[in-house]
Short mmCIF file of C-alpha atoms and ligand atoms in Angstrom, two decimals:
data_model
loop_
_atom_site.label_atom_id
_atom_site.label_comp_id
_atom_site.label_asym_id
_atom_site.label_seq_id
_atom_site.Cartn_x
_atom_site.Cartn_y
_atom_site.Cartn_z
CA MET Q 1 -76.61 39.39 -55.72
CA ARG Q 2 -78.02 35.91 -55.34
CA LEU Q 3 -78.47 34.26 -58.70
CA SER Q 4 -81.75 32.68 -57.59
CA ARG Q 5 -83.20 36.19 -57.27
CA TYR Q 6 -81.48 37.84 -60.22
CA PHE Q 7 -82.83 38.19 -63.74
CA LEU Q 8 -80.25 36.43 -65.90
CA PRO Q 9 -81.92 34.77 -68.88
CA VAL Q 10 -78.96 32.66 -70.08
CA LEU Q 11 -79.75 30.89 -73.35
CA LYS Q 12 -79.05 27.18 -73.69
CA GLU Q 13 -79.08 27.12 -77.46
CA THR Q 14 -76.67 29.02 -79.70
CA PRO Q 15 -78.42 31.98 -81.29
CA ARG Q 16 -78.22 31.45 -85.04
CA GLU Q 17 -78.51 35.10 -86.07
CA ALA Q 18 -75.16 36.02 -84.50
CA GLN Q 19 -72.22 36.06 -86.90
CA ILE Q 20 -69.53 37.14 -84.47
CA VAL Q 21 -68.60 35.91 -81.03
CA SER Q 22 -69.40 39.08 -79.05
CA HIS Q 23 -72.92 39.21 -80.45
CA ARG Q 24 -73.45 35.51 -79.75
CA TYR Q 25 -72.14 35.71 -76.17
CA MET Q 26 -74.10 38.86 -75.37
CA LEU Q 27 -77.30 37.07 -76.39
CA GLN Q 28 -76.33 33.81 -74.69
CA ALA Q 29 -75.26 35.47 -71.46
CA GLY Q 30 -78.59 37.28 -71.23
CA MET Q 31 -77.12 40.77 -71.64
CA ILE Q 32 -79.22 42.08 -74.52
CA LYS Q 33 -82.41 41.21 -76.35
CA GLN Q 34 -83.02 42.35 -79.87
CA SER Q 35 -86.11 44.48 -80.19
CA SER Q 36 -85.87 45.26 -83.91
CA ALA Q 37 -82.98 45.49 -86.38
CA GLY Q 38 -80.10 47.27 -84.63
CA ILE Q 39 -82.20 48.14 -81.59
CA TYR Q 40 -81.73 46.31 -78.31
CA SER Q 41 -83.14 46.06 -74.82
CA TRP Q 42 -80.38 46.06 -72.22
CA LEU Q 43 -81.06 43.24 -69.80
CA PRO Q 44 -79.68 43.58 -66.25
CA LEU Q 45 -76.24 42.04 -66.87
CA GLY Q 46 -75.63 44.05 -70.04
CA PHE Q 47 -76.96 47.21 -68.44
CA LYS Q 48 -74.59 46.75 -65.50
CA VAL Q 49 -71.54 46.61 -67.75
CA LEU Q 50 -72.83 49.55 -69.80
CA ARG Q 51 -73.12 51.62 -66.60
CA LYS Q 52 -69.57 50.65 -65.62
CA LEU Q 53 -68.25 51.81 -68.97
CA GLU Q 54 -70.15 55.08 -68.61
CA ASN Q 55 -68.65 55.63 -65.17
CA ILE Q 56 -65.13 55.15 -66.45
CA VAL Q 57 -65.80 57.61 -69.26
CA HIS Q 58 -67.20 60.19 -66.81
CA GLU Q 59 -64.29 59.79 -64.38
CA GLU Q 60 -61.67 60.27 -67.07
CA GLN Q 61 -63.46 63.27 -68.62
CA ALA Q 62 -63.72 64.91 -65.20
CA LYS Q 63 -59.96 64.63 -64.69
CA ALA Q 64 -59.41 66.77 -67.78
CA GLY Q 65 -61.95 69.37 -66.63
CA HIS Q 66 -64.58 68.42 -69.22
CA ILE Q 67 -68.14 69.07 -68.11
CA ALA Q 68 -71.04 66.62 -68.38
CA MET Q 69 -74.57 67.60 -69.38
CA LEU Q 70 -77.45 66.07 -71.34
CA MET Q 71 -79.08 67.08 -74.62
CA PRO Q 72 -82.47 65.92 -75.94
CA THR Q 73 -82.52 62.97 -78.33
CA ILE Q 74 -85.42 64.45 -80.30
CA GLN Q 75 -84.39 67.72 -81.89
CA SER Q 76 -86.01 70.30 -84.11
CA ALA Q 77 -84.99 70.29 -87.77
CA ASP Q 78 -84.66 74.10 -87.71
CA LEU Q 79 -81.28 74.04 -86.01
CA TRP Q 80 -80.00 71.50 -88.51
CA ARG Q 81 -81.24 73.65 -91.37
CA GLU Q 82 -79.19 76.51 -89.97
CA SER Q 83 -76.01 74.47 -90.10
CA GLY Q 84 -76.91 73.13 -93.53
CA ARG Q 85 -76.85 69.50 -92.43
CA TYR Q 86 -80.58 68.73 -92.44
CA ASP Q 87 -80.67 67.95 -96.13
CA GLY Q 88 -77.07 66.79 -96.34
CA TYR Q 89 -77.23 64.12 -93.68
CA GLY Q 90 -79.14 61.69 -95.85
CA GLU Q 91 -80.95 58.46 -95.08
CA GLU Q 92 -79.13 57.76 -91.84
CA MET Q 93 -81.09 60.49 -90.10
CA LEU Q 94 -84.39 59.35 -88.61
CA ARG Q 95 -86.89 62.08 -89.38
CA MET Q 96 -90.37 62.55 -87.95
CA LYS Q 97 -93.15 65.09 -87.63
CA ASP Q 98 -94.88 66.18 -84.46
CA ARG Q 99 -98.67 66.79 -84.23
CA HIS Q 100 -98.21 70.36 -85.46
CA ASP Q 101 -96.51 69.04 -88.58
CA ARG Q 102 -93.13 70.35 -87.49
CA ASP Q 103 -90.03 68.50 -88.68
CA MET Q 104 -88.18 66.72 -85.90
CA LEU Q 105 -85.34 64.22 -85.87
CA PHE Q 106 -83.63 61.75 -83.60
CA SER Q 107 -80.14 63.11 -83.04
CA PRO Q 108 -77.39 61.12 -84.85
CA THR Q 109 -74.76 63.45 -83.28
CA ALA Q 110 -74.98 66.81 -81.55
CA GLU Q 111 -72.65 69.49 -82.93
CA GLU Q 112 -75.58 71.81 -83.66
CA MET Q 113 -77.19 71.39 -80.25
CA PHE Q 114 -73.99 72.07 -78.33
CA THR Q 115 -73.04 75.01 -80.54
CA ASP Q 116 -76.50 76.47 -80.01
CA THR Q 117 -76.20 76.13 -76.24
CA PHE Q 118 -72.81 77.78 -76.37
CA ARG Q 119 -73.97 80.75 -78.46
CA SER Q 120 -76.98 81.30 -76.18
CA TYR Q 121 -74.87 81.87 -73.09
CA VAL Q 122 -71.21 82.46 -73.79
CA LYS Q 123 -70.28 85.91 -75.01
CA SER Q 124 -66.72 86.55 -73.92
CA TYR Q 125 -63.28 85.04 -74.46
CA LYS Q 126 -62.96 85.14 -70.67
CA ASP Q 127 -65.33 82.17 -70.43
CA LEU Q 128 -63.02 80.02 -72.56
CA PRO Q 129 -61.73 77.37 -72.77
CA LEU Q 130 -64.81 75.22 -72.35
CA THR Q 131 -65.47 71.55 -73.09
CA LEU Q 132 -68.97 70.15 -72.70
CA TYR Q 133 -69.99 66.57 -73.27
CA GLN Q 134 -72.80 64.08 -72.85
CA ILE Q 135 -73.35 60.34 -72.85
CA GLN Q 136 -76.59 59.96 -74.75
CA TRP Q 137 -78.39 57.59 -77.11
CA LYS Q 138 -77.97 58.31 -80.78
CA PHE Q 139 -79.91 56.98 -83.73
CA ARG Q 140 -78.46 56.35 -87.16
CA ASP Q 141 -80.54 54.41 -89.62
CA GLU Q 142 -77.58 52.31 -90.75
CA VAL Q 143 -77.99 50.48 -94.08
CA ARG Q 144 -76.74 47.26 -92.56
CA PRO Q 145 -77.13 47.09 -88.80
CA ARG Q 146 -75.20 44.00 -87.71
CA PHE Q 147 -72.90 42.37 -85.21
CA GLY Q 148 -75.23 43.19 -82.31
CA VAL Q 149 -74.29 46.35 -80.43
CA MET Q 150 -71.24 46.87 -82.65
CA ARG Q 151 -73.24 48.40 -85.45
CA GLY Q 152 -76.59 49.22 -84.02
CA ARG Q 153 -79.09 51.78 -85.16
CA GLU Q 154 -79.73 53.01 -81.62
CA PHE Q 155 -76.44 53.21 -79.72
CA LEU Q 156 -74.92 54.95 -76.75
CA MET Q 157 -72.24 57.51 -77.52
CA LYS Q 158 -70.13 59.84 -75.47
CA ASP Q 159 -69.84 63.00 -77.50
CA GLY Q 160 -67.80 65.99 -76.39
CA TYR Q 161 -67.32 69.44 -77.89
CA ASN Q 162 -64.55 71.90 -77.15
CA PHE Q 163 -64.94 75.66 -77.55
CA ASP Q 164 -61.73 77.64 -77.80
CA LEU Q 165 -60.60 81.11 -78.78
CA THR Q 166 -57.71 80.05 -80.99
CA LYS Q 167 -56.64 77.12 -83.10
CA GLU Q 168 -53.76 76.54 -80.71
CA ASP Q 169 -56.11 76.21 -77.74
CA ALA Q 170 -58.41 73.94 -79.72
CA LEU Q 171 -55.49 71.69 -80.60
CA HIS Q 172 -54.66 71.49 -76.91
CA ALA Q 173 -58.25 70.32 -76.37
CA TYR Q 174 -57.68 67.77 -79.13
CA ASN Q 175 -54.57 66.46 -77.37
CA ARG Q 176 -56.38 66.39 -74.02
CA HIS Q 177 -59.07 64.23 -75.58
CA LEU Q 178 -56.49 61.84 -76.95
CA VAL Q 179 -55.02 61.39 -73.47
CA THR Q 180 -58.41 60.93 -71.79
CA TYR Q 181 -59.44 58.39 -74.42
CA LEU Q 182 -56.26 56.37 -74.07
CA ARG Q 183 -56.81 56.29 -70.31
CA THR Q 184 -60.43 55.30 -70.71
CA TYR Q 185 -59.66 52.35 -72.97
CA GLU Q 186 -56.77 51.17 -70.82
CA ARG Q 187 -59.01 51.11 -67.75
CA MET Q 188 -61.41 48.94 -69.72
CA GLY Q 189 -58.61 46.46 -70.35
CA LEU Q 190 -58.33 47.42 -74.01
CA GLN Q 191 -55.53 48.54 -76.22
CA ALA Q 192 -56.95 51.07 -78.68
CA ILE Q 193 -54.47 52.46 -81.16
CA PRO Q 194 -54.90 56.04 -82.35
CA MET Q 195 -54.75 56.04 -86.14
CA ARG Q 196 -54.68 58.88 -88.60
CA ALA Q 197 -58.19 58.97 -90.04
CA ASP Q 198 -60.03 60.55 -92.92
CA SER Q 199 -61.71 63.82 -92.05
CA GLY Q 200 -64.36 63.38 -94.73
CA PRO Q 201 -66.31 66.33 -96.13
CA ILE Q 202 -65.38 68.63 -93.24
CA GLY Q 203 -61.69 68.54 -94.16
CA GLY Q 204 -58.67 69.32 -92.04
CA ASP Q 205 -55.71 67.28 -90.91
CA TYR Q 206 -56.73 66.74 -87.39
CA THR Q 207 -58.64 63.58 -86.80
CA HIS Q 208 -57.70 60.28 -85.25
CA GLU Q 209 -59.71 57.15 -84.82
CA PHE Q 210 -59.05 54.72 -82.00
CA LEU Q 211 -58.98 51.10 -83.09
CA VAL Q 212 -59.07 47.88 -81.13
CA LEU Q 213 -57.36 45.12 -83.07
CA ALA Q 214 -59.74 42.21 -83.75
CA ASP Q 215 -60.23 39.84 -86.69
CA THR Q 216 -63.91 40.72 -86.78
CA GLY Q 217 -63.26 44.48 -87.06
CA GLU Q 218 -64.86 46.30 -89.96
CA SER Q 219 -61.82 48.47 -90.78
CA GLU Q 220 -58.61 47.36 -92.40
CA VAL Q 221 -55.62 48.84 -90.56
CA PHE Q 222 -51.93 49.27 -91.33
CA TYR Q 223 -49.49 49.87 -88.51
CA ASP Q 224 -45.99 49.67 -87.16
CA SER Q 225 -46.02 46.94 -84.49
CA ALA Q 226 -43.99 49.24 -82.22
CA VAL Q 227 -47.21 51.21 -81.50
CA THR Q 228 -48.53 48.24 -79.56
CA ASP Q 229 -45.61 48.54 -77.11
CA ILE Q 230 -46.63 51.93 -75.75
CA SER Q 231 -49.17 52.54 -73.02
CA LEU Q 232 -50.03 55.36 -70.64
CA GLY Q 233 -50.09 53.19 -67.55
CA GLN Q 234 -50.16 55.09 -64.28
CA ARG Q 235 -48.48 58.21 -65.68
CA ASP Q 236 -49.38 61.50 -64.04
CA VAL Q 237 -50.85 63.92 -66.51
CA ASN Q 238 -51.38 67.61 -65.93
CA PHE Q 239 -54.13 68.43 -68.40
CA ASP Q 240 -53.36 72.16 -68.29
CA ASP Q 241 -49.80 71.46 -69.42
CA LYS Q 242 -49.91 71.97 -73.17
CA ALA Q 243 -46.39 70.69 -73.73
CA GLN Q 244 -47.00 67.47 -71.83
CA CYS Q 245 -50.26 66.72 -73.67
CA GLN Q 246 -48.54 67.47 -76.99
CA SER Q 247 -45.67 65.15 -76.18
CA ILE Q 248 -48.06 62.30 -75.36
CA MET Q 249 -49.86 62.99 -78.63
CA ASP Q 250 -46.54 62.82 -80.49
CA GLU Q 251 -45.47 59.66 -78.71
CA PHE Q 252 -48.67 57.83 -79.63
CA THR Q 253 -49.11 59.13 -83.16
CA SER Q 254 -45.64 59.52 -84.66
CA LEU Q 255 -45.33 55.86 -85.63
CA TYR Q 256 -47.17 54.66 -88.72
CA ALA Q 257 -50.76 53.65 -87.89
CA ARG Q 258 -53.55 54.30 -90.36
CA THR Q 259 -56.91 53.02 -91.47
CA ASP Q 260 -57.56 51.96 -95.06
CA GLU Q 261 -58.95 55.43 -95.76
CA THR Q 262 -55.64 57.18 -95.07
CA HIS Q 263 -53.23 54.37 -95.88
CA GLU Q 264 -50.23 55.39 -97.99
CA GLU Q 265 -48.20 52.57 -99.48
CA ASP Q 266 -44.90 54.54 -99.65
CA LEU Q 267 -45.01 55.64 -96.04
CA PHE Q 268 -45.97 52.15 -94.88
CA ASN Q 269 -43.08 50.62 -96.81
CA ALA Q 270 -40.68 52.89 -94.93
CA VAL Q 271 -41.53 50.93 -91.75
CA PRO Q 272 -38.99 48.12 -91.19
CA GLU Q 273 -40.48 45.01 -92.77
CA GLU Q 274 -40.55 42.89 -89.61
CA ARG Q 275 -42.67 45.59 -87.91
CA ARG Q 276 -45.25 46.08 -90.70
CA ARG Q 277 -48.69 44.77 -89.79
CA VAL Q 278 -51.89 44.61 -91.79
CA ALA Q 279 -54.85 43.64 -89.65
CA ARG Q 280 -58.44 44.47 -88.82
CA GLY Q 281 -59.78 46.81 -86.18
CA ILE Q 282 -62.93 48.02 -84.43
CA GLU Q 283 -63.39 51.79 -84.27
CA VAL Q 284 -64.19 52.64 -80.66
CA GLY Q 285 -63.72 56.40 -80.83
CA GLN Q 286 -62.74 59.39 -82.88
CA ILE Q 287 -61.42 62.87 -82.16
CA PHE Q 288 -61.75 65.80 -84.49
CA TYR Q 289 -60.67 69.41 -84.79
CA PHE Q 290 -62.78 71.27 -87.35
CA GLY Q 291 -62.15 74.93 -86.54
CA THR Q 292 -65.03 77.26 -87.32
CA THR Q 293 -67.10 74.90 -89.50
CA TYR Q 294 -70.11 75.10 -87.16
CA SER Q 295 -69.43 78.30 -85.28
CA GLU Q 296 -69.53 80.43 -88.45
CA PRO Q 297 -72.91 79.32 -89.87
CA LEU Q 298 -74.44 79.23 -86.39
CA GLY Q 299 -72.94 82.55 -85.36
CA ALA Q 300 -71.14 81.26 -82.29
CA THR Q 301 -68.74 84.12 -81.69
CA VAL Q 302 -67.19 85.71 -78.64
CA ASP Q 303 -65.88 89.14 -77.78
CA ASP Q 304 -62.14 88.75 -78.37
CA GLY Q 305 -61.11 91.37 -75.80
CA LYS Q 306 -59.84 93.68 -78.50
CA GLY Q 307 -63.15 95.15 -79.50
CA GLY Q 308 -63.98 92.51 -82.12
CA GLN Q 309 -66.05 89.35 -82.44
CA THR Q 310 -64.37 86.09 -83.36
CA PRO Q 311 -65.87 82.73 -84.27
CA ILE Q 312 -64.79 80.03 -81.86
CA HIS Q 313 -62.60 77.08 -82.75
CA MET Q 314 -64.26 73.77 -82.11
CA GLY Q 315 -63.68 70.08 -82.18
CA SER Q 316 -65.86 67.07 -81.47
CA HIS Q 317 -64.83 63.84 -79.85
CA GLY Q 318 -66.79 60.60 -79.64
CA ILE Q 319 -66.59 57.27 -77.88
CA GLY Q 320 -68.84 54.38 -78.89
CA VAL Q 321 -69.88 53.34 -75.39
CA SER Q 322 -72.29 50.55 -76.34
CA ARG Q 323 -70.01 49.35 -79.16
CA LEU Q 324 -67.24 49.00 -76.56
CA LEU Q 325 -69.08 46.11 -74.92
CA GLY Q 326 -68.77 44.16 -78.13
CA ALA Q 327 -65.16 45.26 -78.63
CA ILE Q 328 -64.17 44.16 -75.13
CA ILE Q 329 -65.72 40.73 -75.68
CA GLU Q 330 -64.09 40.37 -79.09
CA ALA Q 331 -60.75 41.08 -77.42
CA SER Q 332 -61.36 38.96 -74.32
CA HIS Q 333 -63.13 35.61 -74.52
CA ASP Q 334 -62.54 31.91 -75.02
CA ASP Q 335 -64.68 29.07 -76.32
CA LYS Q 336 -66.57 28.87 -73.02
CA GLY Q 337 -67.67 32.47 -72.90
CA ILE Q 338 -66.73 36.01 -71.98
CA ILE Q 339 -63.70 36.92 -69.85
CA TRP Q 340 -64.31 40.38 -68.33
CA PRO Q 341 -61.32 42.55 -67.51
CA GLU Q 342 -61.48 43.48 -63.80
CA GLY Q 343 -62.15 47.15 -64.58
CA VAL Q 344 -65.52 46.49 -66.20
CA THR Q 345 -66.80 43.18 -64.83
CA PRO Q 346 -70.49 43.24 -63.88
CA PHE Q 347 -69.78 41.41 -60.60
CA HIS Q 348 -66.40 41.21 -58.93
CA CYS Q 349 -66.46 37.50 -58.30
CA GLY Q 350 -68.70 34.49 -58.45
CA ILE Q 351 -69.42 32.23 -55.50
CA LEU Q 352 -70.29 28.74 -56.61
CA ASN Q 353 -71.98 26.39 -54.19
CA MET Q 354 -71.22 22.83 -55.33
CA ARG Q 355 -73.86 21.37 -53.08
CA SER Q 356 -76.73 23.71 -52.30
CA GLY Q 357 -78.68 22.34 -49.34
CA ASP Q 358 -75.58 21.01 -47.58
CA ASP Q 359 -75.40 22.90 -44.29
CA ALA Q 360 -71.63 23.42 -44.27
CA CYS Q 361 -71.54 24.55 -47.94
CA ASP Q 362 -74.50 26.89 -47.52
CA ALA Q 363 -73.01 28.46 -44.39
CA ALA Q 364 -69.56 28.93 -45.96
CA CYS Q 365 -71.08 30.54 -49.07
CA GLU Q 366 -73.25 32.85 -46.99
CA ASP Q 367 -70.21 33.89 -45.02
CA LEU Q 368 -68.13 34.57 -48.14
CA TYR Q 369 -71.02 36.56 -49.57
CA ALA Q 370 -71.30 38.64 -46.40
CA GLN Q 371 -67.54 39.27 -46.15
CA LEU Q 372 -67.13 40.33 -49.77
CA THR Q 373 -70.17 42.57 -49.59
CA LYS Q 374 -68.88 44.15 -46.40
CA ALA Q 375 -65.61 44.89 -48.18
CA GLY Q 376 -67.58 46.95 -50.71
CA LEU Q 377 -67.52 44.37 -53.48
CA GLU Q 378 -70.37 42.83 -55.46
CA PRO Q 379 -70.25 39.05 -55.56
CA LEU Q 380 -72.68 36.95 -57.58
CA TYR Q 381 -73.64 33.92 -55.51
CA ASP Q 382 -74.94 30.95 -57.49
CA ASP Q 383 -77.27 29.58 -54.83
CA ARG Q 384 -79.56 27.81 -57.30
CA ASP Q 385 -80.57 24.24 -56.79
CA GLU Q 386 -78.81 23.13 -59.98
CA ARG Q 387 -76.18 20.60 -60.99
CA ALA Q 388 -72.60 21.78 -60.49
CA GLY Q 389 -72.01 21.40 -64.25
CA ALA Q 390 -74.76 23.87 -65.08
CA LYS Q 391 -73.38 26.33 -62.53
CA PHE Q 392 -69.88 26.14 -63.99
CA GLY Q 393 -71.32 26.64 -67.46
CA THR Q 394 -73.19 29.78 -66.45
CA MET Q 395 -70.18 31.24 -64.61
CA ASP Q 396 -67.90 30.60 -67.58
CA MET Q 397 -70.36 32.12 -70.03
CA ILE Q 398 -70.97 35.34 -68.07
CA GLY Q 399 -67.23 35.68 -67.57
CA LEU Q 400 -66.61 37.00 -64.06
CA PRO Q 401 -62.81 37.16 -63.72
CA TRP Q 402 -62.72 35.31 -60.36
CA ARG Q 403 -64.70 32.44 -58.91
CA ILE Q 404 -64.71 30.93 -55.45
CA THR Q 405 -65.90 27.33 -55.49
CA VAL Q 406 -67.20 25.84 -52.27
CA GLY Q 407 -67.55 22.07 -51.99
CA PRO Q 408 -68.05 19.62 -49.14
CA ARG Q 409 -64.69 17.89 -49.57
CA GLY Q 410 -62.62 21.07 -49.46
CA LEU Q 411 -64.54 22.42 -46.52
CA LYS Q 412 -63.62 19.36 -44.43
CA ASN Q 413 -60.01 20.55 -44.84
CA GLY Q 414 -60.97 24.18 -44.27
CA VAL Q 415 -60.39 25.26 -47.87
CA VAL Q 416 -62.25 26.67 -50.86
CA GLU Q 417 -60.97 27.05 -54.40
CA LEU Q 418 -60.13 30.38 -56.02
CA THR Q 419 -60.09 30.23 -59.82
CA SER Q 420 -59.01 32.74 -62.42
CA ARG Q 421 -61.40 32.79 -65.38
CA ARG Q 422 -58.60 33.98 -67.67
CA THR Q 423 -55.96 31.33 -66.92
CA GLY Q 424 -58.21 28.62 -65.53
CA GLU Q 425 -55.72 28.18 -62.69
CA SER Q 426 -57.12 27.26 -59.28
CA GLU Q 427 -55.65 27.56 -55.82
CA GLU Q 428 -56.92 26.13 -52.56
CA MET Q 429 -57.00 28.45 -49.57
CA SER Q 430 -59.03 29.32 -46.50
CA PRO Q 431 -62.22 31.30 -47.12
CA ALA Q 432 -60.64 34.29 -45.29
CA ASP Q 433 -57.62 34.22 -47.57
CA ALA Q 434 -59.83 34.01 -50.65
CA VAL Q 435 -61.71 37.13 -49.53
CA ALA Q 436 -58.41 38.93 -48.83
CA ARG Q 437 -57.10 38.04 -52.29
CA ILE Q 438 -60.21 39.30 -54.07
CA VAL Q 439 -60.18 42.52 -52.03
CA ASP Q 440 -56.53 42.98 -52.96
CA ILE Q 441 -57.12 42.40 -56.68
CA TYR Q 442 -59.73 45.15 -56.83
CA ALA Q 443 -58.01 47.55 -54.45
CA GLY Q 444 -56.40 49.67 -57.15
CA LEU Q 445 -59.38 49.77 -59.53
P1 ATP X 1 -68.45 54.08 -88.31
O1 ATP X 1 -67.36 54.49 -89.28
O2 ATP X 1 -68.15 52.82 -87.57
O3 ATP X 1 -69.81 54.09 -88.95
P2 ATP X 1 -68.52 56.78 -87.46
O4 ATP X 1 -67.13 57.20 -87.81
O5 ATP X 1 -69.61 57.15 -88.36
O6 ATP X 1 -68.53 55.20 -87.21
P3 ATP X 1 -68.53 58.65 -85.28
O7 ATP X 1 -69.42 59.70 -85.81
O8 ATP X 1 -67.07 58.85 -85.30
O9 ATP X 1 -68.87 57.25 -86.00
O10 ATP X 1 -69.06 58.26 -83.83
C1 ATP X 1 -68.25 58.10 -82.66
C2 ATP X 1 -68.20 56.65 -82.24
O11 ATP X 1 -69.49 56.10 -82.09
C3 ATP X 1 -67.51 55.74 -83.24
O12 ATP X 1 -66.12 55.79 -83.10
C4 ATP X 1 -68.07 54.39 -82.89
O13 ATP X 1 -67.32 53.81 -81.83
C5 ATP X 1 -69.46 54.71 -82.37
N1 ATP X 1 -70.48 54.37 -83.39
C6 ATP X 1 -70.69 54.98 -84.58
N2 ATP X 1 -71.69 54.38 -85.25
C7 ATP X 1 -72.12 53.35 -84.47
C8 ATP X 1 -73.15 52.37 -84.62
N3 ATP X 1 -73.93 52.33 -85.69
N4 ATP X 1 -73.29 51.47 -83.61
C9 ATP X 1 -72.52 51.51 -82.51
N5 ATP X 1 -71.55 52.43 -82.32
C10 ATP X 1 -71.35 53.35 -83.28
MG1 MG X 2 -65.75 57.79 -86.69
#
């Protein structure tokens, strides 16, 4: 993409309504535009990152055999009356009437819809296990929408639902989700710690929230610092292997890590003092096993193979896809702007022409652009007729992890400059070497 032809409305002034850095940078970098409280338009740069996050989520769900589909955002109240949640859900549910005076709502989550789909088609235990999911917009009329996409009213969520014959199988699904979520966050350059969470009115012991540590997080968290030393890395996981999934679950959840809702002073004090941490975190996901809570009222049963009907065991599992953009920026920025991790960056590298209009500079930039594009990468070429200072400012704000700077002096010696946005370190090298380095950096991603 050539910046002169892109739509990147970078703001010069600091938006005053933003209280936290991710919100401020997303507005300044031209990623989102507020439409009304907690509702945003996704401008091209923001939309590009959002799509990347979605792709990572899809790829990791597919590895575990989970199946993508799409439910309507506008749903009939009837189904929610059947489950008993229509009245219970409260003010967060956006309710509306259609022209025939029928009660409708904008889905805040989709347990009912998925359970209904399941009961319409699946009749036998032979069709289990099954995990269906979607990435779809949700609406919750939050009391205090704030912090930009972190607590929106309209937000993008991945929500998945497992359908199993037994509790044991459903707990395997729960463990599978934990593994896929850890993978997903790691690919996004984030460390998200699974923490024992509160299961709320539904009850049950099985729920974990995933928290990204950040001072601006809304949750208070208590953990053993040893949990931050574990990661999945490149480990091979066989998702059908119950024992392996269970052992990963145990490894990641046996150390003390809890939110304020489940915090227990005595247990926390048993952690060696030098490893006790109290901090703040952003909830980027949650997994849940709730048994037959929805399958019983909605009559989602299967033939158990022994002549009887049995209600299925379910769980639901969510990732806050749009909130993740904010979380990534909170975790990765400096005072000049965003620093995208390579796995989610909207463009792979910037090309900065220090002197647009100079024949040698223009030709070298065009060549870099062509080579990188040919290698399957997406460079963003700042070909605008602007001062170098303004170009550096834009590049730093939008946070591409790598930048190639082309100037007349370097070119005389046959070199360009390759700069890491994260460290600020620059290296001079031939344009061909710069392309090779960028290609190499992204080869494994
Ligand atoms: P919270 O406690 O932050 O209100 P929640 O526990 O009600 O969230 P879930 O029902 O667990 O949310 O939804 C799954 C995920 O969706 C959450 O982990 C979070 O990342 C994301 N999410 C929930 N509410 C919002 C919101 N208002 N804006 C953006 N993302 C949200
Ligand atoms: Mg939650």
